[in-house]
Structures are given as structure tokens and as C-alpha cells.
Tab-separated table of C-alpha atoms and ligand atoms in Angstrom:
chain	number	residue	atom	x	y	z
A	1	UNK	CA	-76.113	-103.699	23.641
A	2	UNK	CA	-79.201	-101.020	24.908
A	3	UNK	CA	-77.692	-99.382	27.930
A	4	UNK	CA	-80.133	-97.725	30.618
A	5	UNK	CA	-80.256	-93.954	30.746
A	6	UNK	CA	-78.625	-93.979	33.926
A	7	UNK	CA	-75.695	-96.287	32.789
A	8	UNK	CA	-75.441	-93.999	29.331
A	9	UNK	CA	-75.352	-91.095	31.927
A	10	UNK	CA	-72.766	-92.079	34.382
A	11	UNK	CA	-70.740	-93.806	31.045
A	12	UNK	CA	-70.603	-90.076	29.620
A	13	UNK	CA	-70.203	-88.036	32.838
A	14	UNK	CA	-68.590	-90.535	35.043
A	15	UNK	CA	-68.480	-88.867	38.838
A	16	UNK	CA	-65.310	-88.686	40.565
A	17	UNK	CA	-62.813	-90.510	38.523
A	18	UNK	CA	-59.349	-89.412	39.798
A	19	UNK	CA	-56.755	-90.452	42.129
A	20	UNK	CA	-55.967	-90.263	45.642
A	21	UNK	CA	-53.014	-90.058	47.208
A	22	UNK	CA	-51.961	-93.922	47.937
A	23	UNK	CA	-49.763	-92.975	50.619
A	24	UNK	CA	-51.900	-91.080	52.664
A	25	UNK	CA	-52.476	-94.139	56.068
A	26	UNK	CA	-56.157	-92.608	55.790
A	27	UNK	CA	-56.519	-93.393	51.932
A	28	UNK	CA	-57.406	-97.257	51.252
A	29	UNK	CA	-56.629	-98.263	47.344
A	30	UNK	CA	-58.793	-101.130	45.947
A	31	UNK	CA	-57.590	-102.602	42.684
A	32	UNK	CA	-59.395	-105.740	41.433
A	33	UNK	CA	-60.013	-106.979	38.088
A	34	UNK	CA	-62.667	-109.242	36.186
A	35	UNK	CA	-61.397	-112.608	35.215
A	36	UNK	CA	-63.281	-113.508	32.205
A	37	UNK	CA	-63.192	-110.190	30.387
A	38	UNK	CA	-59.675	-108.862	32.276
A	39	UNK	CA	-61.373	-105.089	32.846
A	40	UNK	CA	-59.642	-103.639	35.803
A	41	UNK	CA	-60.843	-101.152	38.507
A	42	UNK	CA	-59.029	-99.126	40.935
A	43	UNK	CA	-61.312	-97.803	43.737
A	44	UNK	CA	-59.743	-95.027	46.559
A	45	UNK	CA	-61.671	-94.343	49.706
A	46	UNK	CA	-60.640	-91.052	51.766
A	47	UNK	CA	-61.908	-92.273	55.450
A	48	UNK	CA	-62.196	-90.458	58.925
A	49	UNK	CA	-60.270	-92.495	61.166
A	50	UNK	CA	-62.300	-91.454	63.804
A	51	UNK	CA	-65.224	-91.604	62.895
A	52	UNK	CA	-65.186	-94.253	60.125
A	53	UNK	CA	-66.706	-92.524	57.202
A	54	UNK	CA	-65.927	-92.314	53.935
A	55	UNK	CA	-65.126	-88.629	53.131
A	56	UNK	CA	-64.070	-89.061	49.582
A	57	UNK	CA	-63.726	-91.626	46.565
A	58	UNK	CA	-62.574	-91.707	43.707
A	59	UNK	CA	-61.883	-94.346	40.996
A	60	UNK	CA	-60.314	-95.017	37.945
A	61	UNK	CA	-62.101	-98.136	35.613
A	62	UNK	CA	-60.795	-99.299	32.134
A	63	UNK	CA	-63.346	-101.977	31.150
A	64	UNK	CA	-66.807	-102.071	29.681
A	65	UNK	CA	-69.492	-99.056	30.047
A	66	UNK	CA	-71.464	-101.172	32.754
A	67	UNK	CA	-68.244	-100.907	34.641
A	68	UNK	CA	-67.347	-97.499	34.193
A	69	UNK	CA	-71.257	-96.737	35.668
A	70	UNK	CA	-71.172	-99.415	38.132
A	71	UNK	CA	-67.760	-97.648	39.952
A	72	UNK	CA	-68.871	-94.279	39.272
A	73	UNK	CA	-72.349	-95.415	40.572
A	74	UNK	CA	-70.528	-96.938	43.461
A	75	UNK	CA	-68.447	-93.588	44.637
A	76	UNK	CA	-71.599	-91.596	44.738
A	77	UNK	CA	-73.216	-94.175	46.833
A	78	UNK	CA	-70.674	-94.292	48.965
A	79	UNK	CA	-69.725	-90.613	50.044
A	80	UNK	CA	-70.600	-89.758	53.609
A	81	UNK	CA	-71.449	-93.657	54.452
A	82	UNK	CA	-69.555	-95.345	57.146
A	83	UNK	CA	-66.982	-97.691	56.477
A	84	UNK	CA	-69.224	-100.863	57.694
A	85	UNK	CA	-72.083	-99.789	55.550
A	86	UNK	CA	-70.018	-99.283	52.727
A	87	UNK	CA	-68.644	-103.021	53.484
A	88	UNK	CA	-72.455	-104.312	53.449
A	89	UNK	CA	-73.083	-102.856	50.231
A	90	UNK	CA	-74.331	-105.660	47.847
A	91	UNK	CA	-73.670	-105.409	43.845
A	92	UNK	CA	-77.288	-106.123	43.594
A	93	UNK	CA	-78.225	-102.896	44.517
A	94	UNK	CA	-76.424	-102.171	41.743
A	95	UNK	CA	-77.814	-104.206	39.549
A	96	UNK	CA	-81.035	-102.666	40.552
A	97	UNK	CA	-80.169	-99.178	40.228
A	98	UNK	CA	-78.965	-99.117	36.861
A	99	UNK	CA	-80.896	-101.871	35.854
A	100	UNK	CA	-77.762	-104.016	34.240
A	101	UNK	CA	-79.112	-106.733	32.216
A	102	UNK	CA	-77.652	-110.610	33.053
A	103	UNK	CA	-74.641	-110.731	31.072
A	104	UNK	CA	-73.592	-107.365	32.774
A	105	UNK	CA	-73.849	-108.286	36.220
A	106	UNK	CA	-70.239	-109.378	36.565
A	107	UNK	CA	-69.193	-105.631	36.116
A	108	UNK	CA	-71.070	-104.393	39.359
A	109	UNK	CA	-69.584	-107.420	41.106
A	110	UNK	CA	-66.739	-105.596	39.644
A	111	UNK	CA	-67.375	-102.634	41.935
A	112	UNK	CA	-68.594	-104.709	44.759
A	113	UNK	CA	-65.133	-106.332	45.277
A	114	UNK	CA	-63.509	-102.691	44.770
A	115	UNK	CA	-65.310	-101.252	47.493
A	116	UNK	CA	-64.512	-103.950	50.112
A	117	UNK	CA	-60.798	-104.209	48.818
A	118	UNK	CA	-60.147	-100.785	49.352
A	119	UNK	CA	-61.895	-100.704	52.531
A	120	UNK	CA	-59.809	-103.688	53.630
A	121	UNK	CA	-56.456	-102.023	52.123
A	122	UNK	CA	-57.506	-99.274	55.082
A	123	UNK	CA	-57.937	-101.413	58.068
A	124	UNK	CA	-54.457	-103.249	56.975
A	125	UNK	CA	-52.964	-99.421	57.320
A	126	UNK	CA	-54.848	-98.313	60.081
A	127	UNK	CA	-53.391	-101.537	62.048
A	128	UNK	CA	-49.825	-100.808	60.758
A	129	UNK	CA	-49.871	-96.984	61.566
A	130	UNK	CA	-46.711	-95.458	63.876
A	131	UNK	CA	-48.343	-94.569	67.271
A	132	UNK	CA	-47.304	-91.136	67.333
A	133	UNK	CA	-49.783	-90.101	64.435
A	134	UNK	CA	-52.508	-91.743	66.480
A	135	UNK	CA	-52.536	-89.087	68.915
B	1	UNK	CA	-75.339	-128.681	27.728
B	2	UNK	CA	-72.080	-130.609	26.230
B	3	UNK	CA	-71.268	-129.651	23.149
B	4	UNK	CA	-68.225	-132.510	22.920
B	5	UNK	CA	-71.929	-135.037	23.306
B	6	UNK	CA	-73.672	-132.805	20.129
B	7	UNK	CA	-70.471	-133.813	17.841
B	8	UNK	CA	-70.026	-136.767	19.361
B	9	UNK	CA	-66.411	-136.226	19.899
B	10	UNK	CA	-64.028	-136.898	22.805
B	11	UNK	CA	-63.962	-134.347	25.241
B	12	UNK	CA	-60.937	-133.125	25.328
B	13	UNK	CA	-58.984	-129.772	24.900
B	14	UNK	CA	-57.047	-130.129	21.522
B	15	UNK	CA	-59.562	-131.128	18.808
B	16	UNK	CA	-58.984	-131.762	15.258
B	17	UNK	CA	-60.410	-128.391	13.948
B	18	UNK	CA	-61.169	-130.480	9.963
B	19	UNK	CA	-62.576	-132.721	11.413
B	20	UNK	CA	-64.854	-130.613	13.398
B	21	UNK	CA	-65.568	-128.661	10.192
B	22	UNK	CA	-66.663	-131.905	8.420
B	23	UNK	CA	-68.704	-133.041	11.185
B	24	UNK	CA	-70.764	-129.565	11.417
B	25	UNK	CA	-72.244	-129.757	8.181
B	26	UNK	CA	-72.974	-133.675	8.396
B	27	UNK	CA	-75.119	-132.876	11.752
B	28	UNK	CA	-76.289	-129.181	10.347
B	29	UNK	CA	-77.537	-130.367	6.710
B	30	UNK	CA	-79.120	-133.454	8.308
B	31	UNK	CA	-81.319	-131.471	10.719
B	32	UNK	CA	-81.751	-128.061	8.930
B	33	UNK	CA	-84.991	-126.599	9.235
B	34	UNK	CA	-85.981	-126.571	5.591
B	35	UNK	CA	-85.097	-130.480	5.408
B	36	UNK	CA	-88.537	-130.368	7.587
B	37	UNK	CA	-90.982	-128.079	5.943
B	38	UNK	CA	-93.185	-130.640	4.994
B	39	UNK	CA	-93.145	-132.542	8.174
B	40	UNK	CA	-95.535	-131.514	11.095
B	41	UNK	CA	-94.804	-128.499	12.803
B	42	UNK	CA	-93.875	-130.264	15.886
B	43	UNK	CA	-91.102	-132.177	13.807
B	44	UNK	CA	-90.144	-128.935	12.315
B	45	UNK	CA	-89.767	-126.689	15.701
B	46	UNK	CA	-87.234	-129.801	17.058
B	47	UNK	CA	-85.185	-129.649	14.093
B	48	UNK	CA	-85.189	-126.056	14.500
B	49	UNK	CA	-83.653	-126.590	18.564
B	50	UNK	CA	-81.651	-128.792	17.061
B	51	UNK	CA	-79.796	-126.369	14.390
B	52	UNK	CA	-79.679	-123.378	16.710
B	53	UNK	CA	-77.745	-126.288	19.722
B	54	UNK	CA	-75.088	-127.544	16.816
B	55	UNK	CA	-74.466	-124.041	15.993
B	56	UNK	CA	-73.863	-122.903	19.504
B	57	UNK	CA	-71.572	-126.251	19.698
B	58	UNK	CA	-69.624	-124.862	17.028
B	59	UNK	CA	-68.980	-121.600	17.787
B	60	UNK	CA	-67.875	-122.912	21.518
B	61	UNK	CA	-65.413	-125.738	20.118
B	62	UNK	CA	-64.308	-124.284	16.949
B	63	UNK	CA	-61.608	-121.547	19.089
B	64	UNK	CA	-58.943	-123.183	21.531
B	65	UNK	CA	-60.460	-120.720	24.558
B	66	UNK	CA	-64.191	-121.026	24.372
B	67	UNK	CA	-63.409	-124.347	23.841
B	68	UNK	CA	-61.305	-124.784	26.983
B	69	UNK	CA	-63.891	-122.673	29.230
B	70	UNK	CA	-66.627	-125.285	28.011
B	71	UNK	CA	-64.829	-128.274	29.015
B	72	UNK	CA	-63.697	-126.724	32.586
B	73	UNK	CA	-67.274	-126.031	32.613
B	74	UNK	CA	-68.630	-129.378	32.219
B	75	UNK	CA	-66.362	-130.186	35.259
B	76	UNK	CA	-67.554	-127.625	37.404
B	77	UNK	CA	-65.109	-124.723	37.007
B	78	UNK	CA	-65.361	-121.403	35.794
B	79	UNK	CA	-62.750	-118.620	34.765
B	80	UNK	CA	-65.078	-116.389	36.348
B	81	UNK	CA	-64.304	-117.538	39.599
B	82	UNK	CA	-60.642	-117.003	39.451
B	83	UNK	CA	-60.531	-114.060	41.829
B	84	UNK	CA	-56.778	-114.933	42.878
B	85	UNK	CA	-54.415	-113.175	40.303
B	86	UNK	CA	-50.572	-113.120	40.728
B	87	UNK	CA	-49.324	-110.187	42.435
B	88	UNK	CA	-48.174	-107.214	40.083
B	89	UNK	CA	-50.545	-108.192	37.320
B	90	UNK	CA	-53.470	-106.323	37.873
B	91	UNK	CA	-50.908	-103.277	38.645
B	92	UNK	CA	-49.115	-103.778	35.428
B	93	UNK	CA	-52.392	-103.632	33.505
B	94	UNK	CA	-53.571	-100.730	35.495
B	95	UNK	CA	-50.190	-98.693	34.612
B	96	UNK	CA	-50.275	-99.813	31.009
B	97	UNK	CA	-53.649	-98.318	31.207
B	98	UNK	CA	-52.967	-95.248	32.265
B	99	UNK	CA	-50.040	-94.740	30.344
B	100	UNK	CA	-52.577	-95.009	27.059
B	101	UNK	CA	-54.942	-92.446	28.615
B	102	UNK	CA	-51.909	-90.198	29.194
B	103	UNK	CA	-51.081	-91.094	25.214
B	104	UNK	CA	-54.277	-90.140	24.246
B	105	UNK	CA	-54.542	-87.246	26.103
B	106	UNK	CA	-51.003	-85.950	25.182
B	107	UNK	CA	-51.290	-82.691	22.646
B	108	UNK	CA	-47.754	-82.089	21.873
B	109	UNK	CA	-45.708	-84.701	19.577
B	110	UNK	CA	-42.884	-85.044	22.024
B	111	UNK	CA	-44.983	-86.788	25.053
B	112	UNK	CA	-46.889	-88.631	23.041
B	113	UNK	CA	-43.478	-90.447	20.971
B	114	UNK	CA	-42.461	-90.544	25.269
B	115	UNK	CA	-45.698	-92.018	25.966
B	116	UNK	CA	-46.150	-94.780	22.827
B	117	UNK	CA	-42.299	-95.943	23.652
B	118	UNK	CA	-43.128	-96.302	26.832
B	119	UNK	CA	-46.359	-98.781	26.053
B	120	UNK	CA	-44.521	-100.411	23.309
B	121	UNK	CA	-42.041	-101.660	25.900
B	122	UNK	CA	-44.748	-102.786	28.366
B	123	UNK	CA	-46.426	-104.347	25.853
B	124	UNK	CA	-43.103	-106.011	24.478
B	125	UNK	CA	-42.612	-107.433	28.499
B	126	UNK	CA	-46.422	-108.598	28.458
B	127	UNK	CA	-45.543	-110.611	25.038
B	128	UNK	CA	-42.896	-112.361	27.029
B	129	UNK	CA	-45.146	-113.140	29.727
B	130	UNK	CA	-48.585	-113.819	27.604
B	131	UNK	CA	-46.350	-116.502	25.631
B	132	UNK	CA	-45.309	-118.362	29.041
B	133	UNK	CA	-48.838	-118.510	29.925
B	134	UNK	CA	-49.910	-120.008	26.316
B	135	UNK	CA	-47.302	-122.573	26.431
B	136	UNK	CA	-48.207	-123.936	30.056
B	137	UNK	CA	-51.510	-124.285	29.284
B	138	UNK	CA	-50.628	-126.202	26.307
B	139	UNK	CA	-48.458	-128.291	28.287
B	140	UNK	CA	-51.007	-128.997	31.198
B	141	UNK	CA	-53.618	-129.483	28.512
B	142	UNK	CA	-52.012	-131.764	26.676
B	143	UNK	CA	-50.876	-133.896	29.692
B	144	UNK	CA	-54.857	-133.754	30.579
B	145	UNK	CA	-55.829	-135.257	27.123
B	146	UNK	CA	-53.859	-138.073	27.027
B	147	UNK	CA	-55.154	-139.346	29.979
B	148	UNK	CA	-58.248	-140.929	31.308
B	149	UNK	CA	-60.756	-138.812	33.019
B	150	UNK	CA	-64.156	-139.690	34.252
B	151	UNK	CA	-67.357	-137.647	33.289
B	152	UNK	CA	-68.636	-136.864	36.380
B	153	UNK	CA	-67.326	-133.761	38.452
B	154	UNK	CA	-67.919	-135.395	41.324
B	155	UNK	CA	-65.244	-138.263	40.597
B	156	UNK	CA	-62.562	-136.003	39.599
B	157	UNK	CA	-59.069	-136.780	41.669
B	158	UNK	CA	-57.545	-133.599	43.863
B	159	UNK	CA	-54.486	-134.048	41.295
B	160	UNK	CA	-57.150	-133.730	38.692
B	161	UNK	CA	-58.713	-131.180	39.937
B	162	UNK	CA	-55.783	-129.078	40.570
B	163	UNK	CA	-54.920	-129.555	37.103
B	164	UNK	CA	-58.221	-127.977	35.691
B	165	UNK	CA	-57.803	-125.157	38.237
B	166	UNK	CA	-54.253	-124.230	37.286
B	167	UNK	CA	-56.070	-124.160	33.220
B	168	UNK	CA	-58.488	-121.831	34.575
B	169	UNK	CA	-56.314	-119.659	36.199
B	170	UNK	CA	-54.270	-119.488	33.257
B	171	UNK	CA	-57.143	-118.557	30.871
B	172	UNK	CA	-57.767	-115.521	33.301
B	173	UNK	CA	-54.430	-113.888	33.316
B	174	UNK	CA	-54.275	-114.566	29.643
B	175	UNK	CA	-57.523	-112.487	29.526
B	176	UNK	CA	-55.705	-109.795	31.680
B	177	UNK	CA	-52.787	-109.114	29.267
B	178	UNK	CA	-55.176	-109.719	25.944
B	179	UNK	CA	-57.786	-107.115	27.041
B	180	UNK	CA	-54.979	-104.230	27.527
B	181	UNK	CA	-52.789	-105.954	24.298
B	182	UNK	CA	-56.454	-104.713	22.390
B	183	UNK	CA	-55.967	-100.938	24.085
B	184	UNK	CA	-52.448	-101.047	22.924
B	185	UNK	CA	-53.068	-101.762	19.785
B	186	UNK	CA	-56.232	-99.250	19.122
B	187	UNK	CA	-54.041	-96.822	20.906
B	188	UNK	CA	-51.457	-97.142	18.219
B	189	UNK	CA	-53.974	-97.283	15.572
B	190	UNK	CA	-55.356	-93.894	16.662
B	191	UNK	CA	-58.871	-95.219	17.798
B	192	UNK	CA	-60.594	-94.918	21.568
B	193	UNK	CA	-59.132	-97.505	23.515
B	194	UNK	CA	-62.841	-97.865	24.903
B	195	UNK	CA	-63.660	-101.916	25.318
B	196	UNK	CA	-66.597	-103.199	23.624
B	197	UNK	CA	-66.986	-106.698	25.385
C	201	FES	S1	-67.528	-106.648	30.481
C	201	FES	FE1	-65.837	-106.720	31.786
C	201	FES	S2	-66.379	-105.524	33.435
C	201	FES	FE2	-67.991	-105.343	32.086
């Protein structure tokens, strides 16, 4: 398969693969996995409760090249946007950006769902927080 | 394109495999391309379409999954839409996953014996699971292909349709537990546990 530069790139020297702390109420884990191939992705968001935006990310992706760029791709994107922008982002862009061919596209959707399921995984804690630590 | 219409065969999701065989190079000898290289070119490019669509049919029916994906297909339902996996799964894999990176990564002969005996056991526990998936498939499956079904998606029964959903859903998870069974085993083997899909 002829990988793009930038997907040979971010396959080689993926950005900000790690782990956050799970624990942490202002840490929202996103772990989704692709159906017909069964690669999994696990995609932590470091968020400013007040001010919504994403202050870190990190991810960890065992599957194909196109989704090892597509979620390292995905955390660089993502730094310093707000939580609803980050929601709004589409796996087309993508698509675009690293110019996946058709039978790769399924790997940024990949990433897609990460993003919103760790963004979602947040809210869920944010609602269930102890009011003391609001303050 | 149905590929159970190109053999001519019942569509169903246990096939006999000989038969299949036979049938291939009945249909593939009687429209190879070199059977036309006399006749006009137009003759020659459709026997050509022809050989390239019975080969594709074969490769998709010949193997139990492929095979299984087609059929769901025809009826309107694809693996790739299974987004719902059981709880645990997807965290299972993810573990397994990490515990070959940590194998791989381990220097000293002591963590890495740690390391493999852990991923032998997960894989062991997978096993147990992977089989339970294979045999209800084979059960729903079967129950689906001694029946009567209509053709057309659109006159499919709920009861029907949950059947072919529950087959789908299985073929996913199965995918899950195959894809890190493949890591396992490279791991073992000493070679990157890197996926080529
Ligand atoms: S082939 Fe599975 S995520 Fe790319």
C-alpha cells in the first residue's frame, strides 16, 4: 500500500502517544475500536474545566499505519481547541490532510469516534464530580 | 453484485466448498479470455469482465467469513457498522495490547518470561471466548439456512432481521480477538506485532 509522506511521517514519529491519568475528573478516556479489521484506539483529552479547552492529548493506537497517523494526526489537531470544536471535528478533514486513499478511510473514522468518546467520557465526569472540588 | 447469482448457487451461509471448486472452473474455463482471442474485441473485453467477476466470486465464497459478510451484505448489513461492542472487550484487547508492547520492550529475561505468561493466559481466556462466538454463529447460521428467506432486504421479518444483526455482530468481536490473537502470536514468534491489514 503507498502511504503519503505525511502518514509515513506521523507512522514513524507518532506525536504524543502516552497515557493520561484516567482518574484525573478533568481527563476524558476514549477507547473505540474498528469492527471489520478489530484495530483499537485509546484517545485521552486533558481539558480546562473552565474554560473548555483541550490542554493535552495523548493516545495510544494498535491497528494499521493510517490509524496510528490518523490519532496522532488527531492529538495535534486538537491541542489548544475547545471542547465543542474538537466535537465538530469531521474525519474528513482527515482524510484530506493526509490524503488516505478509500479503503483507509475507516481508520480516521477511527479517530473521529475517539475524539468524541473521550470528550463525552468528560462531560459524564464533569456531571458526576463531588461539589466541593467545584469550588 | 451477488456472487451466490455468478455460481448459481443458493444463497446461503454454509456452502459445499467441492462443489464450489468444481463449479469455478466449469464457469472460469468456459469464459476465459483466451477461449475468445479470435472473436471480436468486443466479445473478448466481456469475457474478460466476466473472468475477473467469477474470480472475485470465488475468493468472497470460498472462506466461511468473507462469505458471511457478502451475504449480510446483499441484505443490507455491514460488519462495519457494528459500533456496539460488549463491554470489557475493547479493554481486554487494549490490555493484551499493551502487555505485548511491554514484552517487546522488556530487556531483561525475567520481565519478559513475566510478560509472555501473562499474554499466554489472556490469550488462553480469549480462546475460550473466540470459540463461544464461532459456535453461535454456527448455530444462528445454520438455523438461517434451513429456512426460507426472501431476496429482497426490504421484505426481511424483524425476527429475520435480528437474526442477521446478531451474525454481524458476531463477525466483529470475532475480528476483535483474531486481530490481537495475530499480535500474540508474532509476539511469540519474535516479529513486530505491527498489523498489516
Ligand atoms: S485497517 Fe483497521 S484501522 Fe486501519
Amino acid at each position: 500500500m503507498a502511504y503519503s509522506e505525511k502518514v509515513i511521517d506521523h507512522y514513524q514519529h507518532p506525536r504524543n502517544v502516552g497515557t493520561l491519568d484516567p482518574k484525573d475528573a478533568n481527563v476524558g478516556t476514549g477507547l473505540v475500536g474498528a469492527p471489520e479489521c478489530g484495530d483499537v484506539m485509546r484517545l485521552q483529552l486533558k481539558i480546562n474545566p473552565e474554560t473548555g479547552v483541550i490542554e493535552d492529548a495523548k493516545f495510544k493506537t494498535f491497528g494499521c499505519g493510517s490509524a496510528i497517523a490518523s490519532s496522532s494526526f488527531a492529538t495535534e489537531m486538537i491541542k489548544g481547541k475547545t471542547v465543542d470544536e474538537a466535537y465538530a471535528i469531521k474525519n474528513t478533514t482527515i482524510v484530506q490532510e493526509l490524503n488516505l486513499p478509500p479503503v483507509k478511510i475507516h481508520c480516521s473514522v477511527l479517530a473521529e469516534d475517539a475524539i468524541k468518546a473521550a470528550i463525552e467520557d468528560f462531560k459524564k465526569k464533569q456531571a458526576t464530580v463531588p461539589v466541593e472540588s467545584m469550588a | 453484485m451477488d456472487h451466490y447469482l455468478t455460481f448459481g448457487i443458493d444463497r446461503t451461509f454454509g456452502i459445499d466448498r467441492e462443489r464450489l471448486e468444481k463449479r469455478f472452473y466449469q464457469l472460469q474455463s468456459s469464459s476465459h479470455p483466451d477461449r475468445h482471442v479470435r472473436a471480436e474485441s468486443e466479445r473478448r473485453e466481456q469475457a474478460l469482465a466476466e473472468s475477473s467477476d467469477i474470480n472475485e466470486a470465488y475468493r468472497t465464497l470460498r472462506e466461511p467469513i468473507p462469505r458471511a459478510k457478502h451475504l449480510l451484505e446483499l441484505y443490507g448489513f455491514s460488519v462495519a457498522d457494528q459500533k456496539s461492542v460488549p463491554p470489557g472487550l475493547l479493554m481486554t484487547v487494549m490490555e493484551a495490547q499493551e502487555k505485548i508492547a511491554e514484552f517487546e520492550a522488556a530487556t531483561d529475561r525475567e520481565t519478559k518470561q513475566e510478560a509472555m505468561s501473562e499474554l499466554v493466559a489472556i490469550t488462553e481466556g480469549l480462546e475460550t471466548q473466540r470459540k463461544a462466538i464461532d459456535e453461535e454463529r454456527d448455530r444462528l447460521a445454520r438455523t438461517w439456512d434451513i429456512a426460507m428467506h426472501p431476496t429482497d432486504p426490504a421484505q426481511l421479518s424483524d425476527r429475520e432481521k435480528e437474526e442477521l444483526g446478531r451474525i454481524a455482530q458476531l463477525i466483529s468481536e470475532r475480528a476483535y480477538l483474531e486481530t490481537l490473537r495475530i499480535s500474540v502470536t508474532a509476539a511469540r514468534q519474535g516479529k513486530p506485532a505491527f498489523i498489516q491489514h
